[in-house]
PDB file of C-alpha atoms in Angstrom:
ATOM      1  CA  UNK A   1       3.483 -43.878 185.631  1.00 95.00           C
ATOM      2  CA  UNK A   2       2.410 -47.512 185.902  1.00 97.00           C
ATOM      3  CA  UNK A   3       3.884 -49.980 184.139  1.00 98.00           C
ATOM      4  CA  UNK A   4       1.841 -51.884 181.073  1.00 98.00           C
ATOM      5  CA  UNK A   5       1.822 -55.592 180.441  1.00 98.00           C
ATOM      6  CA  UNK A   6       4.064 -55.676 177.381  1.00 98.00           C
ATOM      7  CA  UNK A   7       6.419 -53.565 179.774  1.00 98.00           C
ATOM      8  CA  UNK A   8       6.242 -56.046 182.298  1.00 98.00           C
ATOM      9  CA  UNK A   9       7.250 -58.566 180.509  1.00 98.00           C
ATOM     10  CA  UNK A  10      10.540 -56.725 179.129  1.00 98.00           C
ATOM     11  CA  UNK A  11      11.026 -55.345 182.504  1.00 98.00           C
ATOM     12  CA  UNK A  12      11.594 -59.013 184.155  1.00 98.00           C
ATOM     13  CA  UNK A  13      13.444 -60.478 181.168  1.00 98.00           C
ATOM     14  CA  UNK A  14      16.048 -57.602 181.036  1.00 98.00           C
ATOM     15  CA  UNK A  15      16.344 -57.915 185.037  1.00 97.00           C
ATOM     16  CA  UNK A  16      14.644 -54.529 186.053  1.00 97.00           C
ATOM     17  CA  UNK A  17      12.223 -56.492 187.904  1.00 97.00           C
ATOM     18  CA  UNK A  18      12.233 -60.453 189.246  1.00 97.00           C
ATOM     19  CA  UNK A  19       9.039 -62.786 189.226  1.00 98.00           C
ATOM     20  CA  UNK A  20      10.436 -66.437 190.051  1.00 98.00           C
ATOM     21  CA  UNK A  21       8.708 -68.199 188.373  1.00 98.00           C
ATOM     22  CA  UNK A  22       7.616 -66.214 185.146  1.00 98.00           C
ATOM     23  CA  UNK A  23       4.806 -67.042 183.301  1.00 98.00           C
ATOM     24  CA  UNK A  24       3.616 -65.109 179.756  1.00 98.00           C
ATOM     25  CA  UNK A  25      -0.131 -66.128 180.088  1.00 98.00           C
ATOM     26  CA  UNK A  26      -0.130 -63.685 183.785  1.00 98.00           C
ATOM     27  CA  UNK A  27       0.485 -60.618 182.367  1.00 98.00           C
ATOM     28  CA  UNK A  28      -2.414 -58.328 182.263  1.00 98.00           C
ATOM     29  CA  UNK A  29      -2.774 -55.282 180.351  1.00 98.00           C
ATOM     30  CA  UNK A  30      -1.413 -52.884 183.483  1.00 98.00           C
ATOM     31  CA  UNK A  31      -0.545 -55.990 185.998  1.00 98.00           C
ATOM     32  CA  UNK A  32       0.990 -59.402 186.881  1.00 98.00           C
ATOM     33  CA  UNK A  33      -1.411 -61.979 188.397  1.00 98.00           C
ATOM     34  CA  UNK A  34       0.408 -63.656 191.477  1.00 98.00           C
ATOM     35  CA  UNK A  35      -0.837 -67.366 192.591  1.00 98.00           C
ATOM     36  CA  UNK A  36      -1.536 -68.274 195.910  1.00 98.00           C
ATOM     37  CA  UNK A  37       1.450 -70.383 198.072  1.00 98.00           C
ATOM     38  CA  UNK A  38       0.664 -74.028 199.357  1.00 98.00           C
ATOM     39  CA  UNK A  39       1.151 -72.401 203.248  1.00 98.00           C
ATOM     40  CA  UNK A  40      -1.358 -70.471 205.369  1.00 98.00           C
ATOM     41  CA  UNK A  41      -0.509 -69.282 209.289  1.00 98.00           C
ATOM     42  CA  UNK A  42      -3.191 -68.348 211.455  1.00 97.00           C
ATOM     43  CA  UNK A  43      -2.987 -66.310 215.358  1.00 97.00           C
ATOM     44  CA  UNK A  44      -2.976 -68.585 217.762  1.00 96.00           C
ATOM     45  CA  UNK A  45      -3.967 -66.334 220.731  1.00 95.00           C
ATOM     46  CA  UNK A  46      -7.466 -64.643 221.205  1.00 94.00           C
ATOM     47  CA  UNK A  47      -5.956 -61.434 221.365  1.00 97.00           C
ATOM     48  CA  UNK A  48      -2.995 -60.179 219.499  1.00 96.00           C
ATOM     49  CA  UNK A  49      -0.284 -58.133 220.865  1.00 96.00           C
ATOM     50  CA  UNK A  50       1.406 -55.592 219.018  1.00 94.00           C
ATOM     51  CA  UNK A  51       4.524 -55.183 221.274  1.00 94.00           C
ATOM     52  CA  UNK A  52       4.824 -58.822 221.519  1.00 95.00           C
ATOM     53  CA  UNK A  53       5.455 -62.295 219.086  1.00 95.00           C
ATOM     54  CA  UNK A  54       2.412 -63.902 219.096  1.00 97.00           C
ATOM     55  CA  UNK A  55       1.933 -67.489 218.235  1.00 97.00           C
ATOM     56  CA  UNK A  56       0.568 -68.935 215.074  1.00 98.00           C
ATOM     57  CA  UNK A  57      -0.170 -72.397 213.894  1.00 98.00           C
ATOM     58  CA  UNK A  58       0.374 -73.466 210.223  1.00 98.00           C
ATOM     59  CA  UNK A  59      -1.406 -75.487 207.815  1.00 98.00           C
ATOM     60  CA  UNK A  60      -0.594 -76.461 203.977  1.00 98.00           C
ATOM     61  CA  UNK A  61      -3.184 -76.205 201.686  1.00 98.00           C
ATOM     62  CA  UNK A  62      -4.309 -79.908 200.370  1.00 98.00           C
ATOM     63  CA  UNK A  63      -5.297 -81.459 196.907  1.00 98.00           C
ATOM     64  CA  UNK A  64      -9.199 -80.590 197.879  1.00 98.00           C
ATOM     65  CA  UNK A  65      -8.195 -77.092 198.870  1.00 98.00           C
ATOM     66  CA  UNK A  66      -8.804 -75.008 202.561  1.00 98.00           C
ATOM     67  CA  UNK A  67     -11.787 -73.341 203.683  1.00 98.00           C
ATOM     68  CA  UNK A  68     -11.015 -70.226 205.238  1.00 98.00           C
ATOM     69  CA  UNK A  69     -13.460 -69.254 207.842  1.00 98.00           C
ATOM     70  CA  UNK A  70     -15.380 -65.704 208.358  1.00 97.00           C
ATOM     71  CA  UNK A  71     -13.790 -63.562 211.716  1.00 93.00           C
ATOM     72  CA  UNK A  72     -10.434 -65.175 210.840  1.00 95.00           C
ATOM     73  CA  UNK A  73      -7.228 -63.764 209.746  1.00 96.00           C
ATOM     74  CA  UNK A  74      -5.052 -66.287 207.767  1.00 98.00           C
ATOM     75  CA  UNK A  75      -1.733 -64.861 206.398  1.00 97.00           C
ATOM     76  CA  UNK A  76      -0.519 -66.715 202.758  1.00 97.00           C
ATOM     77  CA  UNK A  77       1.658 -65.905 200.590  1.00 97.00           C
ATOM     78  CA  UNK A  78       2.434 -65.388 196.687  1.00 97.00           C
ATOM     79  CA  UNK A  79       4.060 -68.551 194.919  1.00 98.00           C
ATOM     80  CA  UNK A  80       6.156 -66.319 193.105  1.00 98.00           C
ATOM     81  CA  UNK A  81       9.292 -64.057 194.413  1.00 97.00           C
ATOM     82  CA  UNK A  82       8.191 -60.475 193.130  1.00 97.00           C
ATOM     83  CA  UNK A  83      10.691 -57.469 193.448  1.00 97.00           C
ATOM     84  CA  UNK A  84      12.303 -54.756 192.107  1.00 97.00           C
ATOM     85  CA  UNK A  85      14.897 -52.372 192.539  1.00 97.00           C
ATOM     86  CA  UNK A  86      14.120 -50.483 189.934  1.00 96.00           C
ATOM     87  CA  UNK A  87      10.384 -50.163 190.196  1.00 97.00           C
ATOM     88  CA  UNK A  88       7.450 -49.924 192.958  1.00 97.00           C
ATOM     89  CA  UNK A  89       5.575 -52.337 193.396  1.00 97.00           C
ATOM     90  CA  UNK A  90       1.453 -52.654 194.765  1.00 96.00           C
ATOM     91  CA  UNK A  91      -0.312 -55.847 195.360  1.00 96.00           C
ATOM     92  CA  UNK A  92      -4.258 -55.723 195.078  1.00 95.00           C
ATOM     93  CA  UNK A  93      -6.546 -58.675 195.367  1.00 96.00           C
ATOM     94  CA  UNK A  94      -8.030 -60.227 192.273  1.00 97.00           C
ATOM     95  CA  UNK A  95     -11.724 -58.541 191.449  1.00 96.00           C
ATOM     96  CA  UNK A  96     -12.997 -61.923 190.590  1.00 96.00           C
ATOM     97  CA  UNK A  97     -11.217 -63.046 194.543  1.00 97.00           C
ATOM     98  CA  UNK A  98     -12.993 -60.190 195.689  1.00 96.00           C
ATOM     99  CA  UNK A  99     -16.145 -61.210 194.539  1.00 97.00           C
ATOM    100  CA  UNK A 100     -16.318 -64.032 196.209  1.00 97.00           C
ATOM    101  CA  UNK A 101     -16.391 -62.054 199.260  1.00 97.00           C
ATOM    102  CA  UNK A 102     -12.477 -62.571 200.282  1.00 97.00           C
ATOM    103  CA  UNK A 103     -10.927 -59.357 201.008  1.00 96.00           C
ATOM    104  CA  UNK A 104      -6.854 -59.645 199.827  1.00 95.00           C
ATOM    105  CA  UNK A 105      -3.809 -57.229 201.481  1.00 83.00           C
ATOM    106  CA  UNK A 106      -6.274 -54.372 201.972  1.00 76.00           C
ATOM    107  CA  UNK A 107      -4.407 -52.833 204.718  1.00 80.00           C
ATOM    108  CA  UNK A 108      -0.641 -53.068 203.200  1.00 84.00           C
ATOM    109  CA  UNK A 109      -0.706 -53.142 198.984  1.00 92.00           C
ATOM    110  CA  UNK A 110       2.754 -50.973 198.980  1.00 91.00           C
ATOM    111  CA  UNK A 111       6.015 -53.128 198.328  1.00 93.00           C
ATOM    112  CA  UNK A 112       9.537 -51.010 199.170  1.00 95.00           C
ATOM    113  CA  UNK A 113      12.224 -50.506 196.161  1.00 96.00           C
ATOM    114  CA  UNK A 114      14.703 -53.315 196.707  1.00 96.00           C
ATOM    115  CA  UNK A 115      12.061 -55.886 198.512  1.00 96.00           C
ATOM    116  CA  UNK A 116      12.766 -59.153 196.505  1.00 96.00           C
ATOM    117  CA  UNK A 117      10.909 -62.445 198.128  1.00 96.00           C
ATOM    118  CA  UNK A 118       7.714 -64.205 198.535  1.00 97.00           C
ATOM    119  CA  UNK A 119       4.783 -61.340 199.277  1.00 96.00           C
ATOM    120  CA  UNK A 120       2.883 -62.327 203.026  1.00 96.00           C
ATOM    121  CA  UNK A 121      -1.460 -62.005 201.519  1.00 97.00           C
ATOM    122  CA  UNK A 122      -3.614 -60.703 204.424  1.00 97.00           C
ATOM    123  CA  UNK A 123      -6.699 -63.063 204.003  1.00 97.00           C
ATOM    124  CA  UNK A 124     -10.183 -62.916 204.980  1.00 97.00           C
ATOM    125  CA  UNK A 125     -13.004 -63.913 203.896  1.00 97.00           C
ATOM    126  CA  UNK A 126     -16.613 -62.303 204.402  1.00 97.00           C
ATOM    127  CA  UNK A 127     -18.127 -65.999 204.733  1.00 97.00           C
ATOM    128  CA  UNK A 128     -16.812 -69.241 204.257  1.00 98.00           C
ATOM    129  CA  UNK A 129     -14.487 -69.879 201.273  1.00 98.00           C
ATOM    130  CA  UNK A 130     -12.530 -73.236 200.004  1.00 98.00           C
ATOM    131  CA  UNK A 131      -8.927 -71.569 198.145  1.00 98.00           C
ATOM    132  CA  UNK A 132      -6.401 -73.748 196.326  1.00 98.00           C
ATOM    133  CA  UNK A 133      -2.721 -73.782 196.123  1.00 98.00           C
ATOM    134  CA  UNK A 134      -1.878 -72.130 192.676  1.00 98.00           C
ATOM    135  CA  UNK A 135      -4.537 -70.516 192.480  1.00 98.00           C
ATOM    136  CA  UNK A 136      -4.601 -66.262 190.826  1.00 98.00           C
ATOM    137  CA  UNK A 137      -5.376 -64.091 194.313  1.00 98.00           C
ATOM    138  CA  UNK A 138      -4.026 -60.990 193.500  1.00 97.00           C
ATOM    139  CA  UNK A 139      -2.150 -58.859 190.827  1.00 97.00           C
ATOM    140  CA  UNK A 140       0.705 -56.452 191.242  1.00 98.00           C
ATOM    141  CA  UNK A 141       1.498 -53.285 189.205  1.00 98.00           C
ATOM    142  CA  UNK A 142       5.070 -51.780 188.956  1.00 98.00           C
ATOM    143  CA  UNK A 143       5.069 -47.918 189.210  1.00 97.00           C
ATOM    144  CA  UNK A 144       7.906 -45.844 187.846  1.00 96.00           C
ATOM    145  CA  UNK A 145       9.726 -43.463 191.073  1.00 93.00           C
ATOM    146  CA  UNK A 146      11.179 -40.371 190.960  1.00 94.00           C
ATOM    147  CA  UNK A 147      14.263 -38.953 193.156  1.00 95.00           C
ATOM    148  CA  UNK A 148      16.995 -41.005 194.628  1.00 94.00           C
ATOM    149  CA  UNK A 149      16.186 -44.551 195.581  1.00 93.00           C
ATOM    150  CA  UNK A 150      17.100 -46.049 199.411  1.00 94.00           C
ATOM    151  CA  UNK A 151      16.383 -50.184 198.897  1.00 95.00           C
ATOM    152  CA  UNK A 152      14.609 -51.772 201.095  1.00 95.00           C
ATOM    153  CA  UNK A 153      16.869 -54.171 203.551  1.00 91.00           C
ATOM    154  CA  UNK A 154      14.416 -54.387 206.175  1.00 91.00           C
ATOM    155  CA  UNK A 155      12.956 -57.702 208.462  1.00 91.00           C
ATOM    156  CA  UNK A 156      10.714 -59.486 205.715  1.00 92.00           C
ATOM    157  CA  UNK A 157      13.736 -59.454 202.926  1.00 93.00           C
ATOM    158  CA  UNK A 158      13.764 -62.289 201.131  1.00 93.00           C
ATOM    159  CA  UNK A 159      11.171 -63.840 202.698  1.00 93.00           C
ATOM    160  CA  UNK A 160       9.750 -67.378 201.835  1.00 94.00           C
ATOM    161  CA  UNK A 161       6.070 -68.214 203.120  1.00 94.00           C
ATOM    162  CA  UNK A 162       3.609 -66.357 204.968  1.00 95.00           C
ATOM    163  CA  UNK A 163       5.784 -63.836 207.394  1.00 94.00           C
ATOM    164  CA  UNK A 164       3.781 -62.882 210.819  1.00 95.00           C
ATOM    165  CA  UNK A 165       3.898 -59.828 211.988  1.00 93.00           C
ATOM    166  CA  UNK A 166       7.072 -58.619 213.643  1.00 92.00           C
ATOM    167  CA  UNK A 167       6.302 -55.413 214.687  1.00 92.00           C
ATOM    168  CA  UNK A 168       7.574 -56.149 218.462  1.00 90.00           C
ATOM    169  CA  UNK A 169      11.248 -55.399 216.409  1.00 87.00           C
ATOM    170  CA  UNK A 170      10.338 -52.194 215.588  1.00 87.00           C
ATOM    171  CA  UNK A 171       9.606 -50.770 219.145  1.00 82.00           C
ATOM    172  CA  UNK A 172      13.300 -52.754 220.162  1.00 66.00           C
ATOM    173  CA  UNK A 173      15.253 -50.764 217.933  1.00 63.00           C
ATOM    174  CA  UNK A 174      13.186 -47.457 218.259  1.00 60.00           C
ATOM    175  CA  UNK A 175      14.292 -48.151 222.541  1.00 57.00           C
ATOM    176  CA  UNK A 176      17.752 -48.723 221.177  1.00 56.00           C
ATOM    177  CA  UNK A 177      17.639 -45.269 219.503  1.00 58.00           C
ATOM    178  CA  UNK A 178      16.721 -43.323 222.207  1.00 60.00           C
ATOM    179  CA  UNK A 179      19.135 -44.686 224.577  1.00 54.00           C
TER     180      UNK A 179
END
C-alpha cells in the first residue's frame, strides 16, 4: 500500500516519518516533492573504479543556477532529511524534471527502513541543462511493509550532501568475513 498525501502529512507530524524541513504546499496526492541541495560532486577520474575511492570535485550551485553537462554524472542531493522507520521509502524524478531531458536516481529509487538523512540524486542530463538550488527534482512515496523490520544503520546514515559512492567498503568487510 502506498501512502496518500493527506497520510503523509499525518505520518510526519505524528513522527512515523521525518521531512526536515516540512512544507504543506509539497504534498502530492500519493507523494512528497523533495528540492534540490545547494551542492553537486562530480568524478574526477576518467574512469571510475568500483573497488577503489575515487576522487570528486565539488561545486555549490550559484544565484544564476549550474548547467549540468550531457555524458556527465553529477551526484546532488535533497534539501530535506527524508526517513522513516516506520515506512519505505522510493525517490523518482519529477515528470516535469524528466521532461526536460534530465534523468533523476534511475538506477537506486529504494530508501532502507530506518535511513534518516539527506537523499544523494544521481543526475544527468540528456543535453545541457541550467538547475537551481531549491528547486522540486524529485518526489518520494512511503509504502506500507509487512514482516519484521531490520533498520537500516548502514555507510550513508545520516548523511548530509551528495554522498559518493563507497562501494570499495563493501568488498573490505565481505574480505573480513571470509577470513
Amino acid at each position: 500500500m502506498i501512502l496518500t498525501g493527506p497520510e503523509i502529512t499525518a505520518a510526519a507530524h505524528d513522527g512515523r516519518l521525518r521531512i526536515t524541513p516540512f512544507a504543506a504546499d509539497q504534498v502530492n496526492p500519493n507523494s512528497y516533492n523533495v528540492r534540490l541541495g545547494p551542492t553537486l560532486i562530480k568524478y574526477t577520474s576518467p574512469v571510475l573504479d568500483a573497488h577503489r575511492p575515487n576522487p570528486t570535485r565539488e561545486t555549490t550551485i550559484g544565484p544564476d543556477g549550474h548547467v549540468l553537462q550531457p555524458g556527465e554524472l553529477y551526484l546532488g542531493h535533497t534539501l530535506e532529511e527524508v526517513g522513516s522507520n516506520t515506512f519505505v521509502p522510493l525517490l523518482f524524478g519529477r515528470s516535469s524534471v524528466g521532461r526536460l531531458g534530465l534523468f533523476v536516481e534511475i538506477t537506486a529509487p529504494i530508501g532502507d527502513i530506518g535511513f534518516h538523512g539527506q537523499w544523494t540524486l544521481m543526475l544527468t542530463p540528456i543535453r545541457p541543462l541550467r538547475v537551481y538550488a531549491g528547486m522540486k527534482i524529485g518526489q518520494i512515496m512511503f509504502f506500507v511493509s509487512t514482516g519484521a523490520v531490520d533498520l537500516y544503520g548502514g555507510k550513508y546514515q545520516a548523511a548530509t550532501g551528495p554522498q559518493p559512492s563507497t562501494y570499495w567498503r563493501d568488498l573490505a568487510r565481505l574480505h573480513v568475513a571470509e577470513s
